[in-house]
Coordinates of C-alpha atoms in Angstrom, one line a residue:
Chain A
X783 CA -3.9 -56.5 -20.9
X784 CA -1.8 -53.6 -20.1
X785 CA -0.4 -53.1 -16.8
X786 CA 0.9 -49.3 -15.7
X787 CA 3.5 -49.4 -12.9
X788 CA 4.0 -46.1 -11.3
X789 CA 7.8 -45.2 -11.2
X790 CA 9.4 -44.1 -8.1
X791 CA 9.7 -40.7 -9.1
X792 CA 6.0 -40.2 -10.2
X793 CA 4.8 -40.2 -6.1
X794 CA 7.1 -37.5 -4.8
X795 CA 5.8 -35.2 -7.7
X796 CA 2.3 -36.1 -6.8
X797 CA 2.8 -35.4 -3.5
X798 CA 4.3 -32.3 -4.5
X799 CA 1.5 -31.4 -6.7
X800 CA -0.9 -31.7 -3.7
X801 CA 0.8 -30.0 -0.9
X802 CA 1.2 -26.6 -3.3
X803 CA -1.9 -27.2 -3.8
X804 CA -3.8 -24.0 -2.1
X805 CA -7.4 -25.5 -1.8
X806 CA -4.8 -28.5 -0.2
X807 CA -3.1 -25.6 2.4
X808 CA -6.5 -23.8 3.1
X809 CA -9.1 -25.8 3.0
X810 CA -8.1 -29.7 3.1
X811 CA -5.1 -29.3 5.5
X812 CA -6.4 -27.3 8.1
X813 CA -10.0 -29.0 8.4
X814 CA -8.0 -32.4 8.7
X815 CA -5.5 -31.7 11.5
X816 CA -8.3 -29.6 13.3
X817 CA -10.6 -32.2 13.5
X818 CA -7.6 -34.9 14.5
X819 CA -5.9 -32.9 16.5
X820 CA -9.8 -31.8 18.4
X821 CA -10.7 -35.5 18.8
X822 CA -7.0 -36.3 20.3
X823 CA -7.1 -33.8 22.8
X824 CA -11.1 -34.2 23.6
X825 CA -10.4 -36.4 26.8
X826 CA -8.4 -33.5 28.2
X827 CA -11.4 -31.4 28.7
X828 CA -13.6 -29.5 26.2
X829 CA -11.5 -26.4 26.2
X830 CA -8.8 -28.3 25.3
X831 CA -10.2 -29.3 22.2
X832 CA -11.1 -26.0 21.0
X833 CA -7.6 -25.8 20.1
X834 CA -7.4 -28.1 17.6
X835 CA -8.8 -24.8 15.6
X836 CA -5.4 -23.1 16.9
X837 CA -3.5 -26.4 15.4
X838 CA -5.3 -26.8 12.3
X839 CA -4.4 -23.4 11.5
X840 CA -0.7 -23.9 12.1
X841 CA -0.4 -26.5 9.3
X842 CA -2.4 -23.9 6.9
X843 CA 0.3 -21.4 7.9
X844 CA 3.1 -23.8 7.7
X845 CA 2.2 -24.6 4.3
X846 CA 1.1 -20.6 2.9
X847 CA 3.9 -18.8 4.9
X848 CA 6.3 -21.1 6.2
X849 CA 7.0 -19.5 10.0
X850 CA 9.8 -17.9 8.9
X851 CA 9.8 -14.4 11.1
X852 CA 11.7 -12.1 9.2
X853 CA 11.8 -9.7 7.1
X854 CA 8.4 -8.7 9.4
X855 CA 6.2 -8.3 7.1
X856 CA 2.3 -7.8 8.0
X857 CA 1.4 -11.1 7.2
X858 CA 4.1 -12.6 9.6
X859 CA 2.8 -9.7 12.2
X860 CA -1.1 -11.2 12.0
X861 CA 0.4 -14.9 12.5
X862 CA 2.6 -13.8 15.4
X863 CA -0.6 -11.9 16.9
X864 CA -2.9 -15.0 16.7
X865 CA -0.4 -17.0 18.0
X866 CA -0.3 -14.6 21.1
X867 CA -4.4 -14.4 21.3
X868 CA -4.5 -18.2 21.4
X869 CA -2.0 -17.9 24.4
X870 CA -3.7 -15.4 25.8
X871 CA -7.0 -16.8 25.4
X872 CA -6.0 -20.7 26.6
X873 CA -4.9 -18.9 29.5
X874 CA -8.0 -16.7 30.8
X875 CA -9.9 -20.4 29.4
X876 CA -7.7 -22.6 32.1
X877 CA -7.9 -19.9 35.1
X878 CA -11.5 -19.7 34.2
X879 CA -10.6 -15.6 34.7
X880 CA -13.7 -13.5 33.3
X881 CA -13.9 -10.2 35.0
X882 CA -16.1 -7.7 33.7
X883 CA -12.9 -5.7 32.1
X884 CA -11.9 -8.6 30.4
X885 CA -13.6 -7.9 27.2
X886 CA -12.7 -4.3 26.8
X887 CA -8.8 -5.3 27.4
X888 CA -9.3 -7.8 24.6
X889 CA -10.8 -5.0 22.7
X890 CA -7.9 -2.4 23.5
X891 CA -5.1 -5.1 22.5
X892 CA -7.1 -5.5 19.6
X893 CA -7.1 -1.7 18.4
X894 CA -3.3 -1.9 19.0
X895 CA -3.4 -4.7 16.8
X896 CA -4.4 -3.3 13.9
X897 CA -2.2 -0.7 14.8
X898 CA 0.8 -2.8 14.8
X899 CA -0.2 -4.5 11.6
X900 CA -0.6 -1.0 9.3
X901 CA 2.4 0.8 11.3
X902 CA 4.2 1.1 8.2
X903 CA 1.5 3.1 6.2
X904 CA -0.4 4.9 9.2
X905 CA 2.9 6.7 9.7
X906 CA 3.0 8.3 6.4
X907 CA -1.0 9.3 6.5
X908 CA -2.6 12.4 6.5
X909 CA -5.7 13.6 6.8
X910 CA -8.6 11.9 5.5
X911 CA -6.9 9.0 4.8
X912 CA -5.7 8.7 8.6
X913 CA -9.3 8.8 9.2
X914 CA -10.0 6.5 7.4
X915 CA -6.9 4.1 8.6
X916 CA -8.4 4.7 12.1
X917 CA -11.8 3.6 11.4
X918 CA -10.5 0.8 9.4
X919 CA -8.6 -0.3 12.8
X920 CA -11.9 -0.3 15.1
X921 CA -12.9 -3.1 12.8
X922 CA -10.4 -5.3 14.9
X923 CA -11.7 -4.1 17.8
X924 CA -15.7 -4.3 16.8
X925 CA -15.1 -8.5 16.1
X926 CA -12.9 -9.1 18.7
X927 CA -15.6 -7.7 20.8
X928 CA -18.4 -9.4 19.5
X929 CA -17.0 -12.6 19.5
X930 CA -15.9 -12.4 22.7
X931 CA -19.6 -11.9 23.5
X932 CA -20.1 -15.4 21.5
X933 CA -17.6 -17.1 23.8
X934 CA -20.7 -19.0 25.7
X935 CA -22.8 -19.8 22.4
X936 CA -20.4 -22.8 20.8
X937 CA -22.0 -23.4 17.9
X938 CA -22.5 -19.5 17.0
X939 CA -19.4 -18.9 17.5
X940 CA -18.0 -21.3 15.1
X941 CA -20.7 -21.0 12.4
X942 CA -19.5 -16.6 12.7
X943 CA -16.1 -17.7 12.6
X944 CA -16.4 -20.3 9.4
X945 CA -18.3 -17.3 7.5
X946 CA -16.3 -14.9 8.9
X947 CA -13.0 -16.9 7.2
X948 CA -14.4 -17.5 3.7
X949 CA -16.0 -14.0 3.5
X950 CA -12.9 -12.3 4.1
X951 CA -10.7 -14.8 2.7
X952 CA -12.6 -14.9 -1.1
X953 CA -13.2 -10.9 -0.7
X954 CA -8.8 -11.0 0.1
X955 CA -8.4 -13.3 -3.2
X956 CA -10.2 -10.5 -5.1
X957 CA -8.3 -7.8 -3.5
X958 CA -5.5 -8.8 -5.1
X959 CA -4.0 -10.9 -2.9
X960 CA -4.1 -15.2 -3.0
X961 CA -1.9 -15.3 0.1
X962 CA -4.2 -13.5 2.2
X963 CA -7.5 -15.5 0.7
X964 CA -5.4 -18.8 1.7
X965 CA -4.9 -17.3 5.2
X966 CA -8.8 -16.4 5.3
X967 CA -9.6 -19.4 3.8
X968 CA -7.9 -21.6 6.7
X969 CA -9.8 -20.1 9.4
X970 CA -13.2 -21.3 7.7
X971 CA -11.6 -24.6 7.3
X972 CA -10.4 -24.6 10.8
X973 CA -13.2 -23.4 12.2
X974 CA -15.6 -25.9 10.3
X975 CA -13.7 -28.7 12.0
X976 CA -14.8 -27.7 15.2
X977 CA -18.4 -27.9 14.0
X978 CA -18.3 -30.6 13.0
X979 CA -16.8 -32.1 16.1
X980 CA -19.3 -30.0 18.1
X981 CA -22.2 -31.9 16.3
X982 CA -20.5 -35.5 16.5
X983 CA -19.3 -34.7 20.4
X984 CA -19.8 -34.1 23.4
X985 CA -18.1 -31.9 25.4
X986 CA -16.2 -29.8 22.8
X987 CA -15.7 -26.3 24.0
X988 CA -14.3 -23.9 21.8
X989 CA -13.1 -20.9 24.3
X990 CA -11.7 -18.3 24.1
X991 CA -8.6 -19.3 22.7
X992 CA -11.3 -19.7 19.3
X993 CA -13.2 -17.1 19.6
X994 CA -10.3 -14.0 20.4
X995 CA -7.9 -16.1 17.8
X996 CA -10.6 -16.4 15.2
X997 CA -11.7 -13.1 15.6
X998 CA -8.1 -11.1 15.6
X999 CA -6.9 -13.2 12.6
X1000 CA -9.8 -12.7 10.6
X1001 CA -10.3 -9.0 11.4
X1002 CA -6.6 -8.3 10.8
X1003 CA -6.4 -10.2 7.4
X1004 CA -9.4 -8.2 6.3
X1005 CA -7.9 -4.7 7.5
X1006 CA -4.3 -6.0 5.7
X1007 CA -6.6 -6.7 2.6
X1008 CA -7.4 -3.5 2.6
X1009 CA -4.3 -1.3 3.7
X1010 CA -2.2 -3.5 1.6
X1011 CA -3.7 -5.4 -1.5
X1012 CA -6.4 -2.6 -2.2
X1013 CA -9.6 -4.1 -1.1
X1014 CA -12.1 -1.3 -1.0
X1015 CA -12.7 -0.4 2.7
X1016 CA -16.6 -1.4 2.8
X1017 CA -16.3 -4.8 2.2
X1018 CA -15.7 -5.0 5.7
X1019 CA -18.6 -3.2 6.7
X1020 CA -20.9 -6.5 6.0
X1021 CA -18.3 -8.4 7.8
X1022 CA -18.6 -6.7 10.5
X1023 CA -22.2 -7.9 10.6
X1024 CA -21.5 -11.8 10.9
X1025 CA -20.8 -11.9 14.8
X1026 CA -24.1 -9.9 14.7
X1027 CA -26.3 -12.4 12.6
X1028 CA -24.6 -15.1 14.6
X1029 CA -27.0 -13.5 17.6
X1030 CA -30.2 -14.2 16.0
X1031 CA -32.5 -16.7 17.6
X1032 CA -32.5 -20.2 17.0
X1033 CA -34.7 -22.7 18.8
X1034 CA -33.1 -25.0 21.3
X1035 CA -35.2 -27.9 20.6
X1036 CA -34.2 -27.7 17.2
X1037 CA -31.8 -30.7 16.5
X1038 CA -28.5 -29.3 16.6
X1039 CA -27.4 -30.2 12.9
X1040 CA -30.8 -27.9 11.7
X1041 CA -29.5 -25.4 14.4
X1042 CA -25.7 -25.6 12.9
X1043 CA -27.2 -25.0 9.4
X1044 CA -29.3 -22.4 10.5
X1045 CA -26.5 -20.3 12.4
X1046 CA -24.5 -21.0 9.1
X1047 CA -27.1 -19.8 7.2
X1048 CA -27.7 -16.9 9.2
X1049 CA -24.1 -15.6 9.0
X1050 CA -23.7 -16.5 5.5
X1051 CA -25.9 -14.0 3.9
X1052 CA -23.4 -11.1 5.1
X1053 CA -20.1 -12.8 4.0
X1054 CA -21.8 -13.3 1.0
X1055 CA -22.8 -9.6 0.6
X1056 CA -19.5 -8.7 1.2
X1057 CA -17.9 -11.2 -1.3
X1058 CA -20.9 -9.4 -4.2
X1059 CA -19.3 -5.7 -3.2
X1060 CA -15.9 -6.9 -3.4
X1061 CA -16.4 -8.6 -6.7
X1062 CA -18.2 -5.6 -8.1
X1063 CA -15.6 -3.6 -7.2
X1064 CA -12.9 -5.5 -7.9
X1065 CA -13.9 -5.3 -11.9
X1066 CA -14.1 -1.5 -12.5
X1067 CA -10.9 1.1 -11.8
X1068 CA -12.3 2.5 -8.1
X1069 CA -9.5 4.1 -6.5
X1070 CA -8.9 2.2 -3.2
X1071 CA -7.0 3.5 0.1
X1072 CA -3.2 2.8 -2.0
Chain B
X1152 CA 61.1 17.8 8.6
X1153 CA 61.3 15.0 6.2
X1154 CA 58.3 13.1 7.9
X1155 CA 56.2 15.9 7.8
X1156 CA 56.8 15.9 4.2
X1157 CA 56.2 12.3 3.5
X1158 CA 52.5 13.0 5.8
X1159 CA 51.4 15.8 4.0
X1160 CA 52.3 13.8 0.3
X1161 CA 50.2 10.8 1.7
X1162 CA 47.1 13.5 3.4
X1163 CA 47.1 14.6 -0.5
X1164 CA 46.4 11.4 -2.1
X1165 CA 43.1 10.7 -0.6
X1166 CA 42.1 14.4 -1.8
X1167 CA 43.0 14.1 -5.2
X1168 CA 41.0 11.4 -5.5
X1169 CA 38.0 12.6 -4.0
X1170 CA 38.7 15.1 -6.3
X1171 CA 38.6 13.6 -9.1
X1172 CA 35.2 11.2 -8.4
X1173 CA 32.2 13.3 -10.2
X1174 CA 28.8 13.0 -9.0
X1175 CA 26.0 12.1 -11.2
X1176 CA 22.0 12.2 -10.5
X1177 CA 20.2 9.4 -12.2
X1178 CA 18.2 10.2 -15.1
X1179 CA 14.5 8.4 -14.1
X1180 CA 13.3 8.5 -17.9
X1181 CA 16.5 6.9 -19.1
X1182 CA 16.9 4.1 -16.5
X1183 CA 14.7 1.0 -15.9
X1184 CA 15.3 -2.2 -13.7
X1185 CA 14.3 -5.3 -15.5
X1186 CA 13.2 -8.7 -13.9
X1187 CA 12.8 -12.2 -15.4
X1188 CA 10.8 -14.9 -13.8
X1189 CA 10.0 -18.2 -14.7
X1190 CA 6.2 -18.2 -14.7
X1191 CA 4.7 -21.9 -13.8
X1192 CA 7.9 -23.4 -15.8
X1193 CA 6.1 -22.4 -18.9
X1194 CA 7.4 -19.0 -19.8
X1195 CA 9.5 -16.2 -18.3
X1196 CA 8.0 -13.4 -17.2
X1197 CA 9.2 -10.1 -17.9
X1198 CA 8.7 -6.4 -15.8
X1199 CA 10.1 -3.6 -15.1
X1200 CA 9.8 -0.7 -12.2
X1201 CA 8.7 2.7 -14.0
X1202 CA 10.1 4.5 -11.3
X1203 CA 13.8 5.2 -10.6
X1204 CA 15.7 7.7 -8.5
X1205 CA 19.4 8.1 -7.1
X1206 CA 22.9 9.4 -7.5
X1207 CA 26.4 7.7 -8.8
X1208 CA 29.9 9.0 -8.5
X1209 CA 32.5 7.7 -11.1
X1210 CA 36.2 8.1 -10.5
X1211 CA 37.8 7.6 -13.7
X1212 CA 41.8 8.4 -12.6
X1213 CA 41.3 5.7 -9.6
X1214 CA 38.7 3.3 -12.0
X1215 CA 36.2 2.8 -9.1
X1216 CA 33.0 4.8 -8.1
X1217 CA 29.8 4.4 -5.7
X1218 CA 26.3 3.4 -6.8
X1219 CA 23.0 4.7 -4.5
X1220 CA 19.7 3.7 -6.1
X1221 CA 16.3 3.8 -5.1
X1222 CA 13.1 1.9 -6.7
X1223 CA 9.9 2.6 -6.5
X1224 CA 8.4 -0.7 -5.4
X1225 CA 4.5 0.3 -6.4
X1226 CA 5.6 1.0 -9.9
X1227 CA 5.9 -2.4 -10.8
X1228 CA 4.8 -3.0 -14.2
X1229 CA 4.2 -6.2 -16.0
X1230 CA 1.7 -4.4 -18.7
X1231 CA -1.2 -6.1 -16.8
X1232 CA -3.1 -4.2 -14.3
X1233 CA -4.6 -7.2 -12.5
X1234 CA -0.9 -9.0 -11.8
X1235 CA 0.9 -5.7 -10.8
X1236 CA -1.8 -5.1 -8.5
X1237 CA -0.8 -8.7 -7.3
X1238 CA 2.6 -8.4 -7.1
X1239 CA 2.6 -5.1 -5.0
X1240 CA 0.6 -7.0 -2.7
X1241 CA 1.6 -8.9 0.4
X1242 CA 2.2 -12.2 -1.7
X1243 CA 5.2 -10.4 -3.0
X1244 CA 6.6 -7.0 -2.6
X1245 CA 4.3 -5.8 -0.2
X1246 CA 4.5 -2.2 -1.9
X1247 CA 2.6 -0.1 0.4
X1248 CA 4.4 -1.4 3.2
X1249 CA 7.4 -1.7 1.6
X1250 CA 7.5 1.1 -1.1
X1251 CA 11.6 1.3 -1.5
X1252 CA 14.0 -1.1 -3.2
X1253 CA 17.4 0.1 -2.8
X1254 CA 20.6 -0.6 -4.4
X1255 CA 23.9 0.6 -3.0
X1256 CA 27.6 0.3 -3.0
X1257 CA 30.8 2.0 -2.3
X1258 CA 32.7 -1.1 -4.0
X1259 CA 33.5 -0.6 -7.6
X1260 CA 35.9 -1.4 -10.0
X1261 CA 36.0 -0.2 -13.2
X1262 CA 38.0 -2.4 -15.8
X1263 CA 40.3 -1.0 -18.9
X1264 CA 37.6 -2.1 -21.0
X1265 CA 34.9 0.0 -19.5
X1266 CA 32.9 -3.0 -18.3
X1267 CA 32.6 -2.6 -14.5
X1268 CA 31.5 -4.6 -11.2
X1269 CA 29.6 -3.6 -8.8
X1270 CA 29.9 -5.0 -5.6
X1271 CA 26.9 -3.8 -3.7
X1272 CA 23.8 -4.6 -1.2
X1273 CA 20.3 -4.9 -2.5
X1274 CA 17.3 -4.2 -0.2
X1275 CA 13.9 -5.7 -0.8
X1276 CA 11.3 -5.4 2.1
X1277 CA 13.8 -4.3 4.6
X1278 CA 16.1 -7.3 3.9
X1279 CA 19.6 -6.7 2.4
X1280 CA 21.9 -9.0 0.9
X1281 CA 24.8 -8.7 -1.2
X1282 CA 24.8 -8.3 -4.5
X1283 CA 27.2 -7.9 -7.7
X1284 CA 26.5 -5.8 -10.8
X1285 CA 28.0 -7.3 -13.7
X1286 CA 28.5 -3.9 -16.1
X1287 CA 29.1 -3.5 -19.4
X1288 CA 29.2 -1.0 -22.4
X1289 CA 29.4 1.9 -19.4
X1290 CA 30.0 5.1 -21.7
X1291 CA 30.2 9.0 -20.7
X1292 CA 30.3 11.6 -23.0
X1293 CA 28.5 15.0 -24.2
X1294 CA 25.3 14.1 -24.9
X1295 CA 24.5 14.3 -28.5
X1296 CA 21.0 16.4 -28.3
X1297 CA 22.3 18.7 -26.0
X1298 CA 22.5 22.2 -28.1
X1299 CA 24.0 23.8 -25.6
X1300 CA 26.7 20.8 -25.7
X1301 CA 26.9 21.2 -22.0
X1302 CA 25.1 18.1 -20.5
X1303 CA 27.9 15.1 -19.8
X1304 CA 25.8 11.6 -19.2
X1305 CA 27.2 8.4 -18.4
X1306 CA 25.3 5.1 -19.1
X1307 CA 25.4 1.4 -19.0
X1308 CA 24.0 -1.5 -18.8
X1309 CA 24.1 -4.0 -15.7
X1310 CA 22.9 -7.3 -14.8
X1311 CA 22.4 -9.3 -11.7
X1312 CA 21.0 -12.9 -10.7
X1313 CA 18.9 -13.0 -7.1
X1314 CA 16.9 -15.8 -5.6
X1315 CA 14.0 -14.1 -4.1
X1316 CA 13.2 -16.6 -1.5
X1317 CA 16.6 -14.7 0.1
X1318 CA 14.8 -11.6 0.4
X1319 CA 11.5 -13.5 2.3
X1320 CA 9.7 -13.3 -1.0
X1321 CA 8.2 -17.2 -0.6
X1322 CA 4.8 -17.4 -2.0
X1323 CA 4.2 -19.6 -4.8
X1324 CA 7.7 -21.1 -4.5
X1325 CA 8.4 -23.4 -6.5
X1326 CA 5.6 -23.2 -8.9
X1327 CA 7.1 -19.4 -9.4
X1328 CA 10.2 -19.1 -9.8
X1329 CA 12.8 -18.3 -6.9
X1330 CA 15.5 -17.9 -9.4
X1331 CA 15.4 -14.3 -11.2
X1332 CA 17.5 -12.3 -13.5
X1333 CA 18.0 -8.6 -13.3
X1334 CA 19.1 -6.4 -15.5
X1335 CA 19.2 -2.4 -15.3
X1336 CA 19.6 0.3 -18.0
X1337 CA 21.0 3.0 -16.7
X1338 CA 21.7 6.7 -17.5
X1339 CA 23.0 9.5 -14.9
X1340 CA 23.4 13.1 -15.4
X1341 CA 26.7 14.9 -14.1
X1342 CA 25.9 17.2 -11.3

């Protein structure tokens, strides 16, 4: 009979092994601590719980990034923006505030956003490729709005924003750029924790401190895919489409796990179109904005 | 009378040696910087930048000089397309956001020997943090294939150890290496 006894040092390496692991720091990590961290703060009211997404999503980014703040690179910039649009929206959630202009602030602050985020190369463009940068920036601005419009619709909302993440994040890993994937990645993760806590609770409402954080983060890691790991530009045209697909009908007396896999369904057919385009053009030479 | 003697010797000095520092332009197809990473902890990695640009001076009568370089972050080059295009993204150099590396100091010494150190800063996506330039085998003289015998280069070769994570360079630490070795070939011609 032979007996193994695991050494001392043979658990901190494991351990080791597992936290750099990135389906660990994107996918494992996030969907874990969202789901805890949802259940915990349940009996505080259903808003409340929607921000398990927001925590979830720290311990992705604790484990990716680190929340180191300088230098301020665009990656750090898109952290520090969700991190202000979870604020934002917990706030307008708490004071119940929804004027009509509410919306086409988000949407503004949104555009400025982007803005922010590709400072350093919109400065130096000309011409067509300004153009282009611009166009590439409304894309924050199309989600965040749509989204916002999903605000009431719980389980739409999350189902957009779990196809939303892996779209962009697998279409960021084939940019050229694992960091941004993990980042995208996370807010699928995150995001499927609060469907899962929707369909096993009551009361869980996700808010707009989900929707206008899901929304920025993703929209802004796509747009940085693009500007900065040379993910061709119309990838994000499909994207843009999950918010939209989220909208189509689903039957009310449908049980709400056939109506979670439908709205999942329904948004995954664009995330996976854009994942096709961005494999395609991933494998030949095409020129991309840099 | 005699003060004003001793001030205008001393107002000299500086002069003379600014006189005798000669300014150099860096020769791009003659200088490379080099990096070394450990990849995974199973081999080290080797790359250069294609793209160099800058000036020197070198003040032989007071042994010291001043070093400005500037590299072209997007022309990473690792001879595979796929990880360059990786490594100018944001996961590391974050090239299109970041597209200069610079390299400068007013600080050095040049040693009877004609090895040298360079006491400098180094600035990698807008952070800077000191550096020193270990130099050796630095070498001016006519250049050889010059018919005209006119063109006076000076060269040498340089080498430097940085841990990236200093310069906010963190993903895939510790899997990738932090630790990495730098080394620079360098040629400049005299203005």
């Amino acid at each position: 009979m032979i007996i193994f006894i695991s050494t001392p040092s043979i658990i901190p390496s494991m351990m080791n092994e597992i936290l750099q692991n990135p389906l660990f720091q994107s996918a494992l990590a996030p969907l874990v601590v969202a789901l805890a961290t949802g259940t915990l703060l349940r009996p505080f009211g259903g808003k409340w719980a929607g921000l398990g997404f927001a925590l979830g999503y720290a311990v992705s980014v604790y484990f990716t990034t680190g929340f180191q703040l300088f230098p301020l690179t665009s990656t750090r910039k898109i952290i520090l923006l969700a991190l202000g649009a979870v604020i934002i929206g917990a706030l307008l959630d708490q004071f119940k505030y929804s004027r009509r202009y509410v919306p086409w602030v988000l949407v503004v602050l949104a555009t400025v956003a982007s803005g922010w985020v590709i400072w350093p190369v919109l400065k130096r463009a000309e011409g067509m490729e300004l153009l282009l940068m611009s166009l590439v920036a409304v894309y924050a601005a199309w989600l965040v709005g749509w989204f916002d419009g999903l605000r009431n619709k719980q389980l739409a909302a999350t189902s957009a924003a779990v196809s939303l993440g892996v779209g962009t994040g697998i279409s960021a890993v084939l940019g050229a750029s694992a960091l941004l994937g993990q980042l995208g990645g996370a807010i699928g993760a995150a995001a499927g924790a609060m469907i899962v806590l929707q369909l096993f609770m009551s009361r869980i409402e996700v808010g707009r401190s989900f929707v206008l954080s899901a929304a920025l983060l993703a929209s802004l890691i796509g747009i940085a895919a693009v500007i900065y790991a040379g993910l061709p530009w119309y990838v994000l045209i499909p994207l843009a489409f999950i918010p939209v697909t989220a909208r189509l009908p689903v039957k009310n007396d449908w049980n709400r796990f056939i109506q979670a896999f439908v709205l999942v369904s329904y948004t995954a057919v664009p995330a996976a179109i854009a994942v096709l385009i961005a494999w395609q053009m991933t494998q030949t030479v095409e020129p991309s904005l840099y | 009378m005699r003060k004003t003697m001793i001030a205008s010797i001393l107002m000299t000095v500086p002069l003379v040696s600014f006189a005798s520092a000669e300014s150099y332009t860096i020769d791009p197809t003659h200088t490379y910087p080099h990096f070394k990473i450990s990849h995974l902890g199973f081999s080290t990695m080797q790359g250069r930048f294609n793209k160099t640009s800058g000036t020197l001076t070198v003040d032989k009568a007071g042994k010291t000089g001043s070093v400005d370089i500037i590299i072209d972050a997007t022309s990473v080059d690792t001879g595979f397309k796929k990880r360059d295009d990786h490594l100018r993204s944001p996961d590391f150099l974050s090239a299109a956001e970041f597209p200069e590396i610079t390299y400068k100091s007013n600080k050095v010494k040049i040693n009877a020997d004609n090895s040298a150190v360079v006491e400098g800063s180094l600035t990698i996506m807008g952070t800077s943090k000191p550096v020193t330039l270990d130099v050796s085998k630095m070498h001016c003289g006519i250049h050889p294939m010059d018919p005209k015998k006119q063109k006076y280069v000076c060269g040498f070769d340089a080498t430097a150890k940085i841990k990236r994570a200093d310069f906010g360079i963190n993903y895939g630490l510790p899997a990738i290496g932090d630790d990495m070795e730098l080394s620079f070939e360098v040629e400049a011609i005299r203005n």
